[in-house]
C-alpha positions as semicolon CSV with decimal commas, in nm:
position;residue;x (nm);y (nm);z (nm)
1;M;3,441;-0,127;1,834
2;T;3,664;0,140;1,684
3;A;3,594;0,497;1,585
4;S;3,563;0,383;1,221
5;V;3,228;0,214;1,288
6;S;2,937;0,299;1,060
7;I;2,561;0,278;1,112
8;D;2,252;0,314;0,897
9;L;1,958;0,521;1,021
10;N;1,615;0,391;0,922
11;A;1,269;0,530;0,988
12;D;0,912;0,423;0,911
13;L;0,770;0,659;0,648
14;G;0,461;0,695;0,434
15;E;0,243;0,603;0,730
16;G;-0,063;0,797;0,630
17;F;-0,374;0,719;0,428
18;G;-0,559;0,955;0,197
19;R;-0,585;1,294;0,367
20;W;-0,450;1,160;0,697
21;H;-0,076;1,207;0,753
22;L;0,124;1,067;1,044
23;T;0,492;1,125;0,969
24;D;0,685;1,427;0,839
25;D;0,832;1,231;0,550
26;D;1,013;1,514;0,375
27;A;1,192;1,629;0,688
28;L;1,291;1,279;0,797
29;L;1,424;1,198;0,450
30;S;1,681;1,474;0,500
31;V;1,815;1,287;0,805
32;V;1,784;0,910;0,761
33;T;1,969;0,689;0,515
34;S;1,700;0,421;0,474
35;A;1,321;0,463;0,451
36;N;1,086;0,183;0,557
37;V;0,790;0,268;0,335
38;A;0,442;0,148;0,433
39;C;0,300;-0,062;0,149
40;G;-0,073;-0,016;0,203
41;F;-0,150;-0,294;0,451
42;H;-0,098;-0,115;0,785
43;A;-0,077;0,237;0,637
44;G;0,003;0,408;0,309
45;D;-0,173;0,431;-0,023
46;A;-0,065;0,449;-0,387
47;V;-0,022;0,827;-0,394
48;T;0,172;0,830;-0,067
49;M;0,396;0,543;-0,174
50;R;0,478;0,716;-0,501
51;R;0,553;1,049;-0,331
52;V;0,781;0,897;-0,067
53;C;0,973;0,700;-0,331
54;E;1,024;1,018;-0,534
55;R;1,144;1,214;-0,231
56;A;1,370;0,928;-0,119
57;A;1,530;0,914;-0,463
58;E;1,591;1,290;-0,455
59;H;1,768;1,260;-0,119
60;G;1,964;0,947;-0,209
61;V;1,784;0,751;0,065
62;R;1,739;0,376;0,019
63;V;1,380;0,254;-0,017
64;G;1,270;-0,044;0,191
65;A;0,936;-0,227;0,180
66;Q;0,776;-0,228;0,524
67;V;0,544;-0,527;0,500
68;S;0,265;-0,592;0,745
69;Y;-0,043;-0,790;0,829
70;R;-0,352;-0,656;0,646
71;D;-0,466;-0,431;0,931
72;L;-0,531;-0,067;0,841
73;A;-0,769;-0,015;1,131
74;G;-0,518;-0,141;1,386
75;F;-0,209;0,012;1,222
76;G;-0,064;-0,336;1,187
77;R;-0,014;-0,367;1,562
78;R;-0,284;-0,625;1,634
79;A;-0,205;-0,996;1,657
80;M;-0,353;-1,181;1,358
81;E;-0,369;-1,541;1,245
82;V;-0,282;-1,553;0,876
83;P;-0,218;-1,883;0,695
84;A;0,144;-1,915;0,584
85;A;0,069;-1,937;0,211
86;E;-0,154;-1,629;0,232
87;L;0,105;-1,432;0,428
88;A;0,382;-1,520;0,181
89;A;0,168;-1,402;-0,111
90;E;0,075;-1,079;0,070
91;V;0,439;-1,003;0,153
92;A;0,534;-1,047;-0,214
93;Y;0,234;-0,836;-0,317
94;Q;0,341;-0,545;-0,095
95;I;0,700;-0,556;-0,219
96;G;0,582;-0,563;-0,580
97;A;0,352;-0,265;-0,532
98;L;0,628;-0,052;-0,384
99;E;0,877;-0,163;-0,651
100;V;0,659;-0,010;-0,924
101;F;0,678;0,333;-0,761
102;A;1,045;0,299;-0,667
103;R;1,146;0,220;-1,024
104;A;0,929;0,501;-1,160
105;A;1,125;0,734;-0,929
106;G;1,456;0,608;-1,062
107;T;1,543;0,388;-0,766
108;R;1,440;0,042;-0,643
109;V;1,331;-0,147;-0,335
110;S;1,660;-0,222;-0,157
111;Y;1,543;-0,428;0,144
112;V;1,240;-0,557;0,336
113;K;1,140;-0,499;0,698
114;P;0,828;-0,635;0,872
115;H;0,614;-0,393;1,071
116;G;0,441;-0,399;1,407
117;A;0,275;-0,722;1,514
118;L;0,434;-0,911;1,226
119;Y;0,781;-0,787;1,326
120;N;0,732;-0,909;1,681
121;R;0,569;-1,237;1,575
122;V;0,856;-1,347;1,351
123;V;1,106;-1,303;1,632
124;H;0,979;-1,634;1,775
125;D;0,729;-1,790;1,532
126;E;0,909;-2,018;1,285
127;E;0,609;-2,070;1,057
128;Q;0,532;-1,701;1,018
129;A;0,902;-1,623;0,976
130;R;0,924;-1,881;0,698
131;A;0,617;-1,728;0,532
132;V;0,779;-1,383;0,530
133;V;1,099;-1,530;0,387
134;D;0,900;-1,717;0,121
135;G;0,729;-1,392;0,026
136;V;1,061;-1,213;-0,014
137;L;1,201;-1,501;-0,220
138;L;0,895;-1,484;-0,443
139;A;0,943;-1,110;-0,499
140;D;1,323;-1,089;-0,523
141;A;1,572;-1,335;-0,374
142;S;1,844;-1,068;-0,362
143;L;1,662;-0,843;-0,113
144;P;1,809;-0,820;0,239
145;L;1,578;-0,867;0,537
146;L;1,609;-0,616;0,820
147;G;1,525;-0,748;1,165
148;L;1,611;-0,817;1,527
149;P;1,939;-0,997;1,601
150;G;1,885;-1,361;1,697
151;S;1,529;-1,367;1,564
152;C;1,367;-1,662;1,387
153;L;1,322;-1,433;1,088
154;L;1,691;-1,367;1,034
155;E;1,790;-1,726;1,109
156;T;1,534;-1,855;0,858
157;A;1,639;-1,596;0,600
158;E;2,006;-1,693;0,630
159;K;1,922;-2,062;0,583
160;A;1,725;-1,969;0,269
161;G;2,019;-1,772;0,129
162;L;1,874;-1,424;0,179
163;P;2,104;-1,143;0,297
164;V;2,022;-1,028;0,651
165;V;2,080;-0,700;0,833
166;T;2,048;-0,657;1,209
167;E;1,890;-0,350;1,363
168;A;1,856;-0,185;1,702
169;F;1,600;0,061;1,840
170;A;1,703;0,387;2,001
171;D;1,360;0,465;2,144
172;R;1,231;0,122;2,248
173;A;1,294;-0,060;2,575
174;Y;1,456;-0,404;2,561
175;T;1,384;-0,712;2,771
176;D;1,668;-0,897;2,944
177;E;1,651;-1,147;2,655
178;G;1,720;-0,882;2,393
179;T;1,368;-0,857;2,250
180;L;1,150;-0,546;2,252
181;V;0,926;-0,471;2,549
182;P;0,565;-0,488;2,418
183;R;0,407;-0,148;2,358
184;T;0,128;-0,242;2,599
185;H;0,379;-0,230;2,887
186;A;0,473;0,088;3,071
187;G;0,806;0,229;2,958
188;A;0,810;0,038;2,631
189;V;0,864;0,357;2,429
190;I;1,142;0,588;2,548
191;T;1,048;0,953;2,504
192;D;1,329;1,132;2,688
193;A;1,551;1,286;2,421
194;E;1,870;1,271;2,626
195;T;1,822;0,900;2,686
196;V;1,749;0,825;2,321
197;V;2,059;1,012;2,204
198;A;2,284;0,845;2,461
199;R;2,147;0,500;2,375
200;S;2,199;0,565;2,004
201;V;2,566;0,649;2,045
202;G;2,620;0,366;2,291
203;M;2,464;0,105;2,064
204;A;2,657;0,228;1,760
205;R;2,994;0,254;1,934
206;S;2,988;-0,037;2,180
207;G;2,697;-0,256;2,069
208;V;2,534;-0,268;2,413
209;V;2,228;-0,120;2,581
210;T;2,075;-0,135;2,927
211;S;1,760;-0,347;2,933
212;H;1,432;-0,256;3,103
213;G;1,540;-0,483;3,387
214;G;1,876;-0,309;3,430
215;R;2,098;-0,563;3,256
216;E;2,359;-0,472;2,995
217;I;2,279;-0,668;2,678
218;A;2,442;-0,697;2,336
219;V;2,259;-0,531;2,047
220;R;2,518;-0,529;1,771
221;A;2,340;-0,390;1,468
222;R;2,411;-0,242;1,127
223;S;2,102;-0,021;1,131
224;L;1,939;0,197;1,396
225;C;1,564;0,258;1,385
226;L;1,415;0,595;1,472
227;H;1,036;0,603;1,488
228;G;0,884;0,885;1,288
229;D;0,544;0,883;1,462
230;T;0,662;1,004;1,803
231;P;0,633;1,369;1,916
232;G;0,934;1,576;1,805
233;A;1,058;1,292;1,585
234;V;1,232;1,512;1,329
235;G;1,426;1,720;1,580
236;L;1,526;1,408;1,770
237;A;1,641;1,233;1,452
238;R;1,856;1,533;1,360
239;R;2,011;1,538;1,702
240;V;2,080;1,163;1,699
241;R;2,257;1,190;1,364
242;A;2,461;1,490;1,477
243;E;2,567;1,315;1,799
244;L;2,660;0,998;1,612
245;E;2,876;1,188;1,366
246;G;3,026;1,389;1,650
247;A;3,124;1,062;1,816
248;G;3,309;0,948;1,503
249;V;3,035;0,720;1,368
250;R;2,982;0,726;0,990
251;V;2,612;0,743;0,908
252;E;2,556;0,557;0,581
253;A;2,308;0,318;0,422
254;F;2,369;-0,057;0,451
255;A;2,213;-0,136;0,110
């Protein structure tokens, strides 16, 4: 890669419910270029969705629908068996709900990204991946899908004619196969700030990262995910962006 490389920074936002708030949405919206907004199934509610869309529009941040299994109690991180037709309808439903608030704020839903257990499931599960793709097609066939390189989801989306965008994770450990280490495993989430920053620059500039097993693997991606629910998330996000720009990487939205 050359010094003219660019990368999008995305973060999961709106992950609260009622009086409970998890992420510092306003602060993160001053750093990231794309916001994965919870659509009410794993987190979020109507008021939160509307507020995040308004703040995103003010900051010029792209709004993405973060779709999930219907699992508020488990934060969308529990494995669930959902029939394909039902999942497709629920994906479209979530996108449609967020689109109302995005348009009211003077913007629109610009992409779709699965969350949690659904994100991990559609890496390998062809039926569930097809259901997510069908849901996006039902809502808006022009919407890009954001996901893991080489996943069933992106392969299925490409075959269906949907735009796809690959992403990498600065604060998640990778397996030797290039998938994410499950959160139930030790070391799955990387909390050391120096490591996260170094990985971010390395992935953006060279498209590689060291796996949990010590192997160097390719993770060429157009977008870099920073989790907003980790301790010190805002300060870390600011540092990552500063280090990327200092290394000659343009930070800009993909959509």
